[in-house]
Tab-separated table of C-alpha atoms in Angstrom:
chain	number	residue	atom	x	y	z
A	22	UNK	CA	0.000	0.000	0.000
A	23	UNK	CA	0.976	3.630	-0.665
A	24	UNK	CA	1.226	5.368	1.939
A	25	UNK	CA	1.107	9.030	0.219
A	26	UNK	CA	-1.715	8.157	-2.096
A	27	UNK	CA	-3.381	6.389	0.497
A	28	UNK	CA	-3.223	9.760	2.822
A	29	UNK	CA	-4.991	11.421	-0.087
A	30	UNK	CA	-7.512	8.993	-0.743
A	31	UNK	CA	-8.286	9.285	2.672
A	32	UNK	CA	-8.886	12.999	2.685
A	33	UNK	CA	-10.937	12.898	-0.692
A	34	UNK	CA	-12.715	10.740	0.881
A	35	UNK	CA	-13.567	12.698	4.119
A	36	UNK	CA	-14.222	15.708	1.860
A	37	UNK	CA	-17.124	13.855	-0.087
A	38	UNK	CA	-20.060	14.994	1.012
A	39	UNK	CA	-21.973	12.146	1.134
A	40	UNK	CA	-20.442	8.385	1.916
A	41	UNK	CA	-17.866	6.551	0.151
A	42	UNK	CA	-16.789	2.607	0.001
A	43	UNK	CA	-13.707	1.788	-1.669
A	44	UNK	CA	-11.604	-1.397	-2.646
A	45	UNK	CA	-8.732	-1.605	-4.727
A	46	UNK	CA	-6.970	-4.633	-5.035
A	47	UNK	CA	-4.050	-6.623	-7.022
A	48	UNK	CA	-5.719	-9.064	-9.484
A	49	UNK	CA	-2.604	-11.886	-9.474
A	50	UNK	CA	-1.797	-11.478	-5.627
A	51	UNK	CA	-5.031	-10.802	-4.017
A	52	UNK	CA	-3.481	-8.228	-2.184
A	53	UNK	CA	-5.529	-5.057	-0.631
A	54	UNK	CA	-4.174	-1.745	-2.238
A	55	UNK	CA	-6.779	0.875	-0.674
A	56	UNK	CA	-9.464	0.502	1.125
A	57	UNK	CA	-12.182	2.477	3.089
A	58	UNK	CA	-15.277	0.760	4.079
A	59	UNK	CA	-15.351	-2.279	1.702
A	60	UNK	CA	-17.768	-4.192	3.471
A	61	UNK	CA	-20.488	-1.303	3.853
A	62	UNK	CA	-23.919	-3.031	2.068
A	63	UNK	CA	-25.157	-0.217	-0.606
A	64	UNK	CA	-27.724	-0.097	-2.934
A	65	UNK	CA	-26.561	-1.621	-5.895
A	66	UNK	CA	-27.973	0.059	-8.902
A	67	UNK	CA	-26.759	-1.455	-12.126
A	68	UNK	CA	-23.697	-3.011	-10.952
A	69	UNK	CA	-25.925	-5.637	-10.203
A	70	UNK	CA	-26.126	-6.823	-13.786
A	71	UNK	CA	-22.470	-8.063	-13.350
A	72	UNK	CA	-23.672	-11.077	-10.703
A	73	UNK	CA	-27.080	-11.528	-13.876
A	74	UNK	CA	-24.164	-11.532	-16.478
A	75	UNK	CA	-22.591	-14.473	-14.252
A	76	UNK	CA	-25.427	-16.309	-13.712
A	77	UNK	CA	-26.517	-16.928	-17.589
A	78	UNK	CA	-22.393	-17.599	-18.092
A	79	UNK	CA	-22.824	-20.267	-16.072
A	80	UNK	CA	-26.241	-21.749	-17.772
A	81	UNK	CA	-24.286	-21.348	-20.985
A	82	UNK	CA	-21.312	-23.020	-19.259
A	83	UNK	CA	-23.857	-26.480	-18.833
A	84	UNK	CA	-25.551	-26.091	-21.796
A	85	UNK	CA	-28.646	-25.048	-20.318
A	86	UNK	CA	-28.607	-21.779	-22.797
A	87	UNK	CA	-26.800	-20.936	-26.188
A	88	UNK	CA	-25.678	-17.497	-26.651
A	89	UNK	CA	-27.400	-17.521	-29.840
A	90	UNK	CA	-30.713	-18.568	-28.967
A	91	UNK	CA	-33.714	-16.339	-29.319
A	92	UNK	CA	-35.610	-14.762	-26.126
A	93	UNK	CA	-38.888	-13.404	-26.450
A	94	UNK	CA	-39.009	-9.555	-25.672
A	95	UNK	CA	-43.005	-8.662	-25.173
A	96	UNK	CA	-44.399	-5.181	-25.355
A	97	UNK	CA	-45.618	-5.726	-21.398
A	98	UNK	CA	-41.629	-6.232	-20.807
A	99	UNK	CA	-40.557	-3.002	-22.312
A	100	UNK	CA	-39.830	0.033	-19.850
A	101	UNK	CA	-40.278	3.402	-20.609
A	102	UNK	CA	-36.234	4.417	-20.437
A	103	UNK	CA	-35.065	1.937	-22.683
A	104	UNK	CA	-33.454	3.083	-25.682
A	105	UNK	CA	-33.014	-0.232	-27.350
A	106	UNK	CA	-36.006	-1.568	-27.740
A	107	UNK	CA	-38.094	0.942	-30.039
A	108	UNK	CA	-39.999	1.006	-33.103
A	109	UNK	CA	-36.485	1.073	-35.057
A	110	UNK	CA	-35.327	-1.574	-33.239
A	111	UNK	CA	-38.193	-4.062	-32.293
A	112	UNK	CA	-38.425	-7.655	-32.758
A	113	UNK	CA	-40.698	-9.956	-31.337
A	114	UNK	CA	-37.187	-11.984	-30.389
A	115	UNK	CA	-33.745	-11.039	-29.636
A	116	UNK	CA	-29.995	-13.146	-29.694
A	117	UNK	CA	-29.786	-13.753	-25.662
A	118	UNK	CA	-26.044	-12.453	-26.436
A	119	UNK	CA	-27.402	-9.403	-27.679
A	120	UNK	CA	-29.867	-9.197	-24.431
A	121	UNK	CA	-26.939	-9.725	-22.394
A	122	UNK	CA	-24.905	-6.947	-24.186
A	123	UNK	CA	-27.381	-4.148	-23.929
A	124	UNK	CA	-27.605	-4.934	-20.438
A	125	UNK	CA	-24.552	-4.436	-19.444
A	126	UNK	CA	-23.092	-1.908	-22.275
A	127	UNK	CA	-25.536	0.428	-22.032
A	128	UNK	CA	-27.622	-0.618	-19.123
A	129	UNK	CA	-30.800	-1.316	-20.124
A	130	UNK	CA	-33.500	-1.884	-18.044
A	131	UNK	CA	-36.019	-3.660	-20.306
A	132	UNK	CA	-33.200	-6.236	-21.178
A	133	UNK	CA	-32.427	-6.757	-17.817
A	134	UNK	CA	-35.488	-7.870	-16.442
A	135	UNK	CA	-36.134	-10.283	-19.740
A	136	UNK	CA	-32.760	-11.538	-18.539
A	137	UNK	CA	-34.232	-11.839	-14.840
A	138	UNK	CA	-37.012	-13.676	-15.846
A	139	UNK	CA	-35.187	-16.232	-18.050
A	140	UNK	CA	-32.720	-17.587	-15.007
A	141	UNK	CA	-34.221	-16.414	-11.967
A	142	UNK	CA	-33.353	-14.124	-9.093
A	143	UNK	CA	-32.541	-16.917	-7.036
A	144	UNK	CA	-30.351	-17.960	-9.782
A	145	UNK	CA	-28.789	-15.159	-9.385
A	146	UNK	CA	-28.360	-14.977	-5.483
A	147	UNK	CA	-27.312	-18.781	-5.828
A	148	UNK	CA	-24.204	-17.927	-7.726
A	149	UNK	CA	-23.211	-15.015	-5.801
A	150	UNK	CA	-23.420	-17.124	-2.199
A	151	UNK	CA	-21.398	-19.725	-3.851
A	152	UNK	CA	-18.728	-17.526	-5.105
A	153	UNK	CA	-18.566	-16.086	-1.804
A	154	UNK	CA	-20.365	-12.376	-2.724
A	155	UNK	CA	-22.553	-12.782	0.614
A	156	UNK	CA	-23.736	-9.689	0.907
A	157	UNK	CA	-24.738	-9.265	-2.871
A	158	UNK	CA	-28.729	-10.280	-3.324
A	159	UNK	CA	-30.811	-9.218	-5.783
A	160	UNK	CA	-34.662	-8.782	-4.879
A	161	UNK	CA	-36.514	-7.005	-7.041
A	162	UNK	CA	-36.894	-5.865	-11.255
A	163	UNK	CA	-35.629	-2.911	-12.572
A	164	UNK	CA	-37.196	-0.092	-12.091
A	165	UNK	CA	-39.996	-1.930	-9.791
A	166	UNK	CA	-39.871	1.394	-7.331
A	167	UNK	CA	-42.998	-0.461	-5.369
A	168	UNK	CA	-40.591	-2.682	-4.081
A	169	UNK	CA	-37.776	-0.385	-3.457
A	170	UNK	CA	-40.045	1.518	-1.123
A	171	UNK	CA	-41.502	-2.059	0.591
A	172	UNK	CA	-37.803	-2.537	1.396
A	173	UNK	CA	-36.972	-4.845	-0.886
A	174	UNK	CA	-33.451	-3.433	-2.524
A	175	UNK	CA	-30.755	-4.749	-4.949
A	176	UNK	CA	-27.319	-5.009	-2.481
A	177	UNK	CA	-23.882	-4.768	-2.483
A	178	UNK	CA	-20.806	-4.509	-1.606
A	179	UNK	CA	-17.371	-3.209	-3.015
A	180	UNK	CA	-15.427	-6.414	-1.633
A	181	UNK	CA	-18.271	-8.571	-3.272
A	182	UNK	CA	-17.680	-6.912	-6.287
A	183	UNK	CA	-14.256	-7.755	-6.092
A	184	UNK	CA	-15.008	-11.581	-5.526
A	185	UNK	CA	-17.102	-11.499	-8.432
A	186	UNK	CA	-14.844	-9.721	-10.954
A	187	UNK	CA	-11.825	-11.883	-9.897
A	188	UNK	CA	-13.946	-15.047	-10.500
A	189	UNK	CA	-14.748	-13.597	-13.769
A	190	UNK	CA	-10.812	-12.537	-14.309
A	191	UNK	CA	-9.447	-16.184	-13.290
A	192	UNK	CA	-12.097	-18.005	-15.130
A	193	UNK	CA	-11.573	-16.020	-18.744
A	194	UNK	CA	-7.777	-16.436	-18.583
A	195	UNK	CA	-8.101	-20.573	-17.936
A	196	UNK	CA	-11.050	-21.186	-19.950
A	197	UNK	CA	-12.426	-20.264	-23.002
A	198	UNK	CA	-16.887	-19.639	-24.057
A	199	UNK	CA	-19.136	-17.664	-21.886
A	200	UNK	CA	-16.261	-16.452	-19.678
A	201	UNK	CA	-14.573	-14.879	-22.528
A	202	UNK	CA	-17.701	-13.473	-24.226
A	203	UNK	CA	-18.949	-11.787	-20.022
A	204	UNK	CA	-15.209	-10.194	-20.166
A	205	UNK	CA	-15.133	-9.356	-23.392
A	206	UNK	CA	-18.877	-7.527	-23.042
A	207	UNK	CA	-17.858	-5.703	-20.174
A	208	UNK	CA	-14.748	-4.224	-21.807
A	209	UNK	CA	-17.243	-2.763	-24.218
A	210	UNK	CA	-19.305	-0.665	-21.577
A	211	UNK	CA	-20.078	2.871	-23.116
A	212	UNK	CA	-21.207	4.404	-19.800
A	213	UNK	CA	-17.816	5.746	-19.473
A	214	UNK	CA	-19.007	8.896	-17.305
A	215	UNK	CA	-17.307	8.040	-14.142
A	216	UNK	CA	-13.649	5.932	-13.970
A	217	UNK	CA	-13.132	6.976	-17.664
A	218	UNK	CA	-14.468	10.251	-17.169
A	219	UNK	CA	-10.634	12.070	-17.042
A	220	UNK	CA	-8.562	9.166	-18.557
A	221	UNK	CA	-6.914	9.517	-21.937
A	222	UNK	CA	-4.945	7.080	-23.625
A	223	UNK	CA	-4.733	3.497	-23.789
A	224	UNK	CA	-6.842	2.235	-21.122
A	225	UNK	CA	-8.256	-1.771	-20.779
A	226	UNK	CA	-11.124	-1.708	-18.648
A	227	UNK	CA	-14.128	-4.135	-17.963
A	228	UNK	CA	-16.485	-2.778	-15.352
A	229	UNK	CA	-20.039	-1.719	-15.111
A	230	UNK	CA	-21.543	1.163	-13.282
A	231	UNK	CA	-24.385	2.086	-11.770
A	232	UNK	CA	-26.748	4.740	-10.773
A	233	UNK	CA	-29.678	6.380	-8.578
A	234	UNK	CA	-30.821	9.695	-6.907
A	235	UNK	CA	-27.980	10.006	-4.738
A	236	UNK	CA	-26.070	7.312	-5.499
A	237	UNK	CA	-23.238	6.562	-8.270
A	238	UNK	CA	-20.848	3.721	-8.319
A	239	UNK	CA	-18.394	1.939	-10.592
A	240	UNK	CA	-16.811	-1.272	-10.000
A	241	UNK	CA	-14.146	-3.199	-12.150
A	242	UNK	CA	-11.139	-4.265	-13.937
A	243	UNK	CA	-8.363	-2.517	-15.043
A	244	UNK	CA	-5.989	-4.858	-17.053
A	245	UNK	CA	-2.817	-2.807	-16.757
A	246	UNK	CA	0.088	-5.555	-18.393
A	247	UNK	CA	2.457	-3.697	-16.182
A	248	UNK	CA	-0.410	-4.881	-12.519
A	249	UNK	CA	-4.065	-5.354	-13.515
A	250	UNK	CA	-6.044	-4.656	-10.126
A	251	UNK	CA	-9.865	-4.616	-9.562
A	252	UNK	CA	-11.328	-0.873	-8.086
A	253	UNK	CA	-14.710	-0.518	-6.932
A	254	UNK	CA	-15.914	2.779	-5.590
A	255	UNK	CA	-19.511	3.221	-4.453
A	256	UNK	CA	-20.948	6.267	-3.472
A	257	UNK	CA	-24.409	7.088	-1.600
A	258	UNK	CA	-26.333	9.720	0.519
A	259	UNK	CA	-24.319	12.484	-1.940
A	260	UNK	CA	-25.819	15.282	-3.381
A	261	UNK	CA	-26.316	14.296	-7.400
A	262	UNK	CA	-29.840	13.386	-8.415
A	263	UNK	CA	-29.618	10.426	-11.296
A	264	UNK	CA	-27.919	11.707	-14.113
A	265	UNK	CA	-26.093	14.597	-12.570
A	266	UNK	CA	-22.557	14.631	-12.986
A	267	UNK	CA	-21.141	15.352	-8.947
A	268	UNK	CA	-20.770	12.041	-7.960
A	269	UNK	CA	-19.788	11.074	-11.240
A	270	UNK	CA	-16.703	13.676	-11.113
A	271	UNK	CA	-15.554	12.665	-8.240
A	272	UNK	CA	-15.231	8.758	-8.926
A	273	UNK	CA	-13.543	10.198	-12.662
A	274	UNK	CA	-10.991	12.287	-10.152
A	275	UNK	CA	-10.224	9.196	-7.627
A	276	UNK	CA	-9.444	6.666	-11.045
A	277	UNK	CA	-7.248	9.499	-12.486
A	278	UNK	CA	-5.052	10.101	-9.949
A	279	UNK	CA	-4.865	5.856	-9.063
A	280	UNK	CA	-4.101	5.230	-12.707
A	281	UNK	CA	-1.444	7.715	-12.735
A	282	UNK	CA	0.290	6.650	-9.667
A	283	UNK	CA	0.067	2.767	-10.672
A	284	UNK	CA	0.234	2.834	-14.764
């Protein structure tokens, strides 16, 4: 660990005005780089898609789904904020591999909860206790606010997010199929308003984000050939409403100044 950079992590951090949970870790040793509060449970948001991403991997893995299969996407499954799945755009079925790349690329909603309904949430929560994300559950639809107020809230945490990602890291470098194609989708995210927000240059990242009123995170991997690492930064209780750029900024500032002092 870095002492100096660690010192002004630290005093970003304390500065936020909101609350902050961050984990950076070495991908081939394991070891913990930075961290402040990686065990805090946060709403999710999107980064929640990475544990759905998983989940159908795995079903591919066994043969219980091909990547080129069709899913049916009916009009009583289509959410108002999508911008996939319009007039221009609308089948009656869609490639699950292209379900699982809108998902995740540019986060939509619609696509997720076809993708919900096709494997199951407790799929989903099955993979993550077996990986060892514990504290990762996922309990409700997209955009189903009903159950957000009941109490019923997608989780997280940035050391779950690690566990995850590193499964996904180790299992793409030693086999090849789904594992390759999840990596390989995530690399192509093009919500790139928060860790890439201030980075030029060439820059391997797979990692999804994720947002709310008050709440912005990202979460993935950078695959430096000189030390990849896994960073996950979550933010809540701060002072953007969704799709305001404050909390955005200020995860673009933290990746910045950690990619320039590690390469």
């Amino acid at each position: 660990m870095d002492n100096t950079l660690d010192q002004w992590l630290s005093h970003e951090i304390d500065a936020f005005p909101g609350q902050v949970s961050l984990l950076m870790t070495d991908l081939e040793s394991g070891t913990v780089l930075h961290a402040f509060q990686p065990d805090a449970v946060v709403t999710s948001a999107s980064t929640i898609k990475l544990p759905i991403l998983l989940t159908v991997m795995e079903a591919v893995q066994r043969d219980a789904f091909q990547l080129q299969q069709p899913v049916a996407v009916p009009d009583s499954a289509i959410l108002p904020d999508t911008t996939v799945f319009e007039d221009e755009n609308r089948r009656e079925t869609y490639p699950l591999l292209e379900l699982l790349y809108w998902m995740i690329t540019v986060s939509d909603n619609t696509a997720t909860n076809v993708l919900i309904d096709l494997v199951g949430m407790e799929a989903v929560n099955g993979l993550c206790r077996r990986w060892g994300a514990s504290h990762t559950q996922l309990r409700r639809k997209m955009l189903d606010f009903a159950a957000q107020a009941a109490g019923r809230d997608n989780v997280t945490t940035a050391r779950d997010q690690y566990v995850l990602y590193a499964g996904l890291y180790e299992r793409a470098h030693s086999q090849e199929g789904p594992w390759v194609f999840a990596l390989d989708t995530l690399l192509r995210q093009r919500c790139q308003d928060a860790f890439l927000r201030y980075l030029n240059g060439p820059v391997t990242v797979a990692h999804k984000t994720g947002g709310l009123d008050h709440v912005h995170h990202d979460a993935g991997l950078f695959l430096s050939p000189k030390r990849p690492y896994y960073l996950g930064c979550f933010t809540w209780d701060g002072p953007s409403l969704d799709g305001q750029p404050e909390q955005a900024r200020f995860l673009g500032k933290l990746a910045r100044r950690i990619c320039d002092f590690y390469g």
